[in-house]
Amino acid sequence: MSLALTDVVLTYPDGDRTLTALDHVTMDVAEGEFAAVAGPSGSGKSSLLAVAALLIAPASGTVEVAGRDAAGLAPAERTRLRRDHIGVVFQQPNLLPSLAALDQLTVMAHMAGRPVRAAAGRARELLGAVGLAGQEHKRPHQLSGGERQRVNIARALMNDPRVLLVDEPTSALDHERGASVVALLAALTRERGVATVMVTHDLAQLDAVDRVWTMLDGRLSAAPAQVSGAATEGRPASTPTPTGR
Ligand code: ADP
Ligand code: MG
């Protein structure tokens, strides 16, 4: 499994009490699988992604990324595990206003200490893959909301992660643009063999996903197949076979 959470409990202090944001959550996502977690606001979706991204350590339970248990890792090792294997698209688009789309991506390689020249080639390839060929030199204000979200997705893929975590990618988009971003995530997930978790409160955007989980008050359950409509149909014939990396 590219990502496996087992019996994860996460609590936040809440006045004199504690709030249980994740209540014994267990889920796994295989490479090339596009999983969605659907649930209302406040149900714990972003907390789930923060734990999966190794940004917050759970009170109990285990998180495995690319076959490695994150518990007990020193902070620097945990950071490396995240940087090497996890891509995150946060809910708040955090593109740097002064940077062109291409530089939004190459700065990732720069921060990871990788050669920037090789990164430029990869950045171009990824911007093409998300439908932004020819727009590499545009800055965020010159792009539409949907295009900015595509830059975010391309940036999250820069380090060739095994796991892609995406928080509410459609919340700022109209239905049509949102659907096209979800379709893009589905295609990238399958073509690149990444394990993708998309969290959303938007039940209308679940057609392209392989598996739907629902989150309510910190509890995760596998949703009945008919919720997604696609979950029972399997993947399209064009789905590449997982590479087993
Ligand atoms: P969602 O993404 O589904 O809206 P969140 O994971 O953001 O849900 O929040 C789950 C619960 O945890 C909510 O009750 C929220 O208020 C609470 N919460 C989230 N982040 C924090 C935090 N940093 N400190 C305290 N409570 C938090
Ligand atoms: Mg959230």
Short mmCIF file of C-alpha atoms and ligand atoms in Angstrom, two decimals:
data_model
loop_
_atom_site.label_atom_id
_atom_site.label_comp_id
_atom_site.label_asym_id
_atom_site.label_seq_id
_atom_site.Cartn_x
_atom_site.Cartn_y
_atom_site.Cartn_z
CA MET A 1 0.00 0.00 0.00
CA SER A 2 1.23 3.46 -0.82
CA LEU A 3 -0.70 4.94 2.10
CA ALA A 4 -2.09 3.11 5.11
CA LEU A 5 -3.63 4.59 8.21
CA THR A 6 -4.48 2.13 10.96
CA ASP A 7 -6.66 2.92 13.95
CA VAL A 8 -5.61 6.57 13.94
CA VAL A 9 -6.86 8.81 16.74
CA LEU A 10 -6.23 12.56 16.63
CA THR A 11 -7.39 14.93 19.35
CA TYR A 12 -7.20 18.69 19.71
CA PRO A 13 -7.42 20.56 23.00
CA ASP A 14 -10.84 22.19 23.25
CA GLY A 15 -11.12 24.29 26.40
CA ASP A 16 -11.06 21.92 29.37
CA ARG A 17 -11.87 18.99 27.16
CA THR A 18 -10.42 17.37 24.05
CA LEU A 19 -12.05 17.21 20.67
CA THR A 20 -11.64 13.93 18.83
CA ALA A 21 -11.00 14.96 15.23
CA LEU A 22 -10.12 11.44 14.02
CA ASP A 23 -11.80 8.59 15.83
CA HIS A 24 -10.06 5.27 15.11
CA VAL A 25 -9.64 5.89 11.41
CA THR A 26 -8.38 3.05 9.21
CA MET A 27 -7.91 3.41 5.47
CA ASP A 28 -5.49 2.37 2.79
CA VAL A 29 -4.92 3.54 -0.74
CA ALA A 30 -3.03 1.58 -3.37
CA GLU A 31 -0.92 2.98 -6.17
CA GLY A 32 -3.03 4.13 -9.08
CA GLU A 33 -6.11 4.32 -6.87
CA PHE A 34 -8.21 7.49 -6.66
CA ALA A 35 -9.97 7.61 -3.30
CA ALA A 36 -12.35 10.30 -2.14
CA VAL A 37 -13.27 11.19 1.41
CA ALA A 38 -16.60 12.97 1.49
CA GLY A 39 -18.05 14.58 4.55
CA PRO A 40 -19.51 17.80 5.89
CA SER A 41 -17.48 20.75 7.08
CA GLY A 42 -15.89 20.07 10.46
CA SER A 43 -16.04 16.28 10.08
CA GLY A 44 -12.24 15.88 10.15
CA LYS A 45 -11.26 15.72 6.47
CA SER A 46 -8.43 18.24 6.60
CA SER A 47 -7.20 16.67 9.82
CA LEU A 48 -7.05 13.34 8.03
CA LEU A 49 -4.92 14.83 5.27
CA ALA A 50 -2.64 16.57 7.78
CA VAL A 51 -2.01 13.24 9.51
CA ALA A 52 -1.52 11.42 6.20
CA ALA A 53 0.90 14.17 5.11
CA LEU A 54 2.91 13.61 8.30
CA LEU A 55 2.29 17.22 9.30
CA ILE A 56 0.57 16.20 12.55
CA ALA A 57 1.39 13.07 14.54
CA PRO A 58 -1.68 11.21 15.76
CA ALA A 59 -2.29 10.46 19.45
CA SER A 60 -2.37 6.78 18.55
CA GLY A 61 -2.47 4.54 15.52
CA THR A 62 -0.03 4.18 12.67
CA VAL A 63 0.59 5.99 9.39
CA GLU A 64 2.57 4.19 6.71
CA VAL A 65 3.78 5.97 3.60
CA ALA A 66 5.40 3.99 0.80
CA GLY A 67 5.69 1.05 3.18
CA ARG A 68 7.40 2.99 5.96
CA ASP A 69 5.88 3.55 9.38
CA ALA A 70 6.19 7.22 10.20
CA ALA A 71 5.94 6.69 13.96
CA GLY A 72 9.26 6.90 15.72
CA LEU A 73 10.99 8.71 12.88
CA ALA A 74 13.13 11.67 13.83
CA PRO A 75 11.69 14.97 12.57
CA ALA A 76 14.26 15.23 9.78
CA GLU A 77 13.49 11.71 8.57
CA ARG A 78 9.79 12.40 8.67
CA THR A 79 10.33 15.55 6.64
CA ARG A 80 12.34 13.57 4.12
CA LEU A 81 9.66 10.89 3.89
CA ARG A 82 7.11 13.61 3.21
CA ARG A 83 9.26 15.45 0.71
CA ASP A 84 10.20 12.32 -1.23
CA HIS A 85 6.85 10.57 -1.31
CA ILE A 86 3.96 12.92 -0.61
CA GLY A 87 2.45 15.69 -2.69
CA VAL A 88 -0.12 17.95 -1.08
CA VAL A 89 -2.60 20.34 -2.65
CA PHE A 90 -3.87 22.50 0.19
CA GLN A 91 -7.33 23.97 0.25
CA GLN A 92 -6.03 27.53 0.25
CA PRO A 93 -4.15 27.97 -3.03
CA ASN A 94 -0.73 29.09 -1.90
CA LEU A 95 0.94 30.09 -5.12
CA LEU A 96 3.52 32.83 -4.82
CA PRO A 97 2.05 35.94 -6.47
CA SER A 98 5.25 37.10 -8.15
CA LEU A 99 6.26 33.78 -9.71
CA ALA A 100 5.43 32.45 -13.16
CA ALA A 101 3.77 29.03 -13.30
CA LEU A 102 7.03 27.33 -14.29
CA ASP A 103 8.89 28.87 -11.36
CA GLN A 104 6.15 27.84 -8.91
CA LEU A 105 7.21 24.29 -9.77
CA THR A 106 10.98 24.63 -10.05
CA VAL A 107 11.17 26.35 -6.66
CA MET A 108 10.10 22.99 -5.20
CA ALA A 109 13.19 21.33 -6.64
CA HIS A 110 15.32 24.21 -5.45
CA MET A 111 14.03 23.79 -1.88
CA ALA A 112 14.61 20.05 -2.06
CA GLY A 113 18.21 20.72 -3.11
CA ARG A 114 17.78 19.28 -6.59
CA PRO A 115 19.29 20.66 -9.78
CA VAL A 116 17.00 23.38 -11.04
CA ARG A 117 17.83 22.90 -14.71
CA ALA A 118 16.57 19.30 -14.75
CA ALA A 119 13.58 20.46 -12.77
CA ALA A 120 12.64 22.95 -15.47
CA GLY A 121 12.16 20.09 -17.93
CA ARG A 122 9.99 18.19 -15.50
CA ALA A 123 8.02 21.34 -14.67
CA ARG A 124 7.29 21.88 -18.36
CA GLU A 125 6.19 18.28 -18.77
CA LEU A 126 3.88 18.52 -15.77
CA LEU A 127 2.36 21.84 -16.83
CA GLY A 128 1.65 20.19 -20.18
CA ALA A 129 0.10 17.20 -18.41
CA VAL A 130 -2.32 19.47 -16.54
CA GLY A 131 -3.31 21.30 -19.73
CA LEU A 132 -1.21 24.44 -19.29
CA ALA A 133 1.25 24.08 -22.17
CA GLY A 134 2.12 27.54 -23.44
CA GLN A 135 1.12 29.21 -20.17
CA GLU A 136 4.35 28.53 -18.30
CA HIS A 137 5.23 32.20 -18.01
CA LYS A 138 1.91 33.40 -16.62
CA ARG A 139 1.72 34.56 -13.06
CA PRO A 140 -1.17 33.55 -10.78
CA HIS A 141 -3.25 36.68 -11.43
CA GLN A 142 -3.07 35.98 -15.18
CA LEU A 143 -4.61 32.53 -14.71
CA SER A 144 -8.20 31.52 -13.92
CA GLY A 145 -9.11 29.80 -10.66
CA GLY A 146 -9.22 26.43 -12.40
CA GLU A 147 -5.85 27.06 -14.03
CA ARG A 148 -4.33 28.04 -10.70
CA GLN A 149 -5.64 24.81 -9.21
CA ARG A 150 -3.93 22.94 -12.08
CA VAL A 151 -0.65 24.67 -11.26
CA ASN A 152 -1.11 23.55 -7.64
CA ILE A 153 -1.64 19.97 -8.76
CA ALA A 154 1.36 20.04 -11.08
CA ARG A 155 3.49 21.48 -8.30
CA ALA A 156 2.41 18.71 -5.91
CA LEU A 157 3.63 16.17 -8.48
CA MET A 158 7.07 17.75 -8.94
CA ASN A 159 8.86 15.34 -6.65
CA ASP A 160 7.15 12.32 -8.25
CA PRO A 161 5.27 11.39 -5.06
CA ARG A 162 3.76 8.00 -4.29
CA VAL A 163 0.88 9.68 -2.47
CA LEU A 164 -1.11 12.74 -3.56
CA LEU A 165 -3.34 14.44 -0.99
CA VAL A 166 -5.82 17.00 -2.24
CA ASP A 167 -8.02 19.14 -0.01
CA GLU A 168 -11.32 20.35 -1.50
CA PRO A 169 -9.91 21.08 -4.97
CA THR A 170 -13.27 22.14 -6.39
CA SER A 171 -14.59 24.37 -3.63
CA ALA A 172 -13.67 27.61 -5.41
CA LEU A 173 -14.76 26.42 -8.87
CA ASP A 174 -18.07 26.18 -10.68
CA HIS A 175 -19.40 22.69 -11.34
CA GLU A 176 -17.96 22.31 -14.83
CA ARG A 177 -14.47 23.51 -13.93
CA GLY A 178 -14.59 21.45 -10.76
CA ALA A 179 -15.51 18.33 -12.71
CA SER A 180 -12.65 18.92 -15.10
CA VAL A 181 -10.16 19.25 -12.22
CA VAL A 182 -11.46 15.99 -10.73
CA ALA A 183 -11.17 14.26 -14.11
CA LEU A 184 -7.61 15.54 -14.35
CA LEU A 185 -6.80 14.12 -10.91
CA ALA A 186 -8.26 10.77 -11.97
CA ALA A 187 -6.14 10.68 -15.12
CA LEU A 188 -2.93 11.70 -13.35
CA THR A 189 -3.56 9.14 -10.60
CA ARG A 190 -3.86 6.31 -13.11
CA GLU A 191 -1.16 7.39 -15.53
CA ARG A 192 1.40 8.01 -12.81
CA GLY A 193 0.43 5.21 -10.43
CA VAL A 194 0.07 7.60 -7.53
CA ALA A 195 -2.23 6.88 -4.57
CA THR A 196 -4.57 9.86 -4.42
CA VAL A 197 -6.86 10.95 -1.63
CA MET A 198 -9.18 13.82 -2.45
CA VAL A 199 -11.32 15.20 0.33
CA THR A 200 -14.48 17.03 -0.55
CA HIS A 201 -17.86 18.06 0.79
CA ASP A 202 -19.17 18.04 -2.77
CA LEU A 203 -21.00 14.79 -3.49
CA ALA A 204 -21.59 15.85 -7.10
CA GLN A 205 -17.87 15.45 -7.92
CA LEU A 206 -17.43 11.75 -7.22
CA ASP A 207 -18.02 10.16 -10.64
CA ALA A 208 -14.37 9.69 -11.51
CA VAL A 209 -13.19 8.18 -8.22
CA ASP A 210 -12.46 4.51 -7.55
CA ARG A 211 -13.50 4.41 -3.95
CA VAL A 212 -15.51 6.69 -1.70
CA TRP A 213 -15.18 6.94 2.04
CA THR A 214 -17.45 9.06 4.15
CA MET A 215 -16.35 11.02 7.18
CA LEU A 216 -18.70 12.05 9.95
CA ASP A 217 -17.60 13.40 13.34
CA GLY A 218 -14.12 11.99 12.84
CA ARG A 219 -15.31 8.52 11.97
CA LEU A 220 -14.52 7.12 8.54
CA SER A 221 -16.57 4.48 6.80
CA ALA A 222 -16.56 2.93 3.37
CA ALA A 223 -19.44 4.43 1.46
CA PRO A 224 -21.95 2.23 -0.30
CA ALA A 225 -20.98 1.80 -3.93
CA GLN A 226 -24.00 3.66 -5.31
CA VAL A 227 -22.83 6.89 -3.68
CA SER A 228 -20.10 7.24 -6.24
CA GLY A 229 -21.77 5.67 -9.24
CA ALA A 230 -18.31 4.84 -10.55
CA ALA A 231 -17.10 2.67 -7.73
CA THR A 232 -18.82 -0.47 -8.97
CA GLU A 233 -17.75 -0.12 -12.58
CA GLY A 234 -14.05 -0.59 -12.13
CA ARG A 235 -11.52 1.38 -14.03
CA PRO A 236 -11.61 2.19 -17.71
CA ALA A 237 -9.78 -0.15 -20.06
CA SER A 238 -7.08 2.44 -20.60
CA THR A 239 -5.98 2.27 -16.97
CA PRO A 240 -2.32 1.36 -16.92
CA THR A 241 -1.28 -1.61 -14.85
CA PRO A 242 0.37 -0.49 -11.63
CA THR A 243 4.10 -0.55 -12.06
CA GLY A 244 4.87 -2.17 -8.72
CA ARG A 245 7.51 0.38 -7.84
P1 ADP B 1 -13.04 19.44 7.78
O1 ADP B 1 -11.81 19.58 6.97
O2 ADP B 1 -13.86 18.23 7.46
O3 ADP B 1 -13.88 20.68 7.72
P2 ADP B 1 -11.27 19.65 10.08
O4 ADP B 1 -10.34 18.53 10.05
O5 ADP B 1 -10.77 20.96 9.62
O6 ADP B 1 -12.62 19.25 9.31
O7 ADP B 1 -11.81 19.84 11.57
C1 ADP B 1 -12.32 18.75 12.32
C2 ADP B 1 -12.63 19.26 13.72
O8 ADP B 1 -11.42 19.61 14.38
C3 ADP B 1 -13.50 20.51 13.74
O9 ADP B 1 -14.34 20.44 14.87
C4 ADP B 1 -12.49 21.62 13.88
O10 ADP B 1 -13.07 22.73 14.53
C5 ADP B 1 -11.43 20.98 14.74
N1 ADP B 1 -10.07 21.49 14.47
C6 ADP B 1 -9.43 21.49 13.28
N2 ADP B 1 -8.19 21.99 13.38
C7 ADP B 1 -8.02 22.32 14.69
C8 ADP B 1 -6.94 22.87 15.46
N3 ADP B 1 -5.78 23.17 14.87
N4 ADP B 1 -7.15 23.06 16.78
C9 ADP B 1 -8.31 22.74 17.37
N5 ADP B 1 -9.37 22.22 16.71
C10 ADP B 1 -9.24 22.00 15.39
MG MG B 2 -11.20 21.05 5.65
#
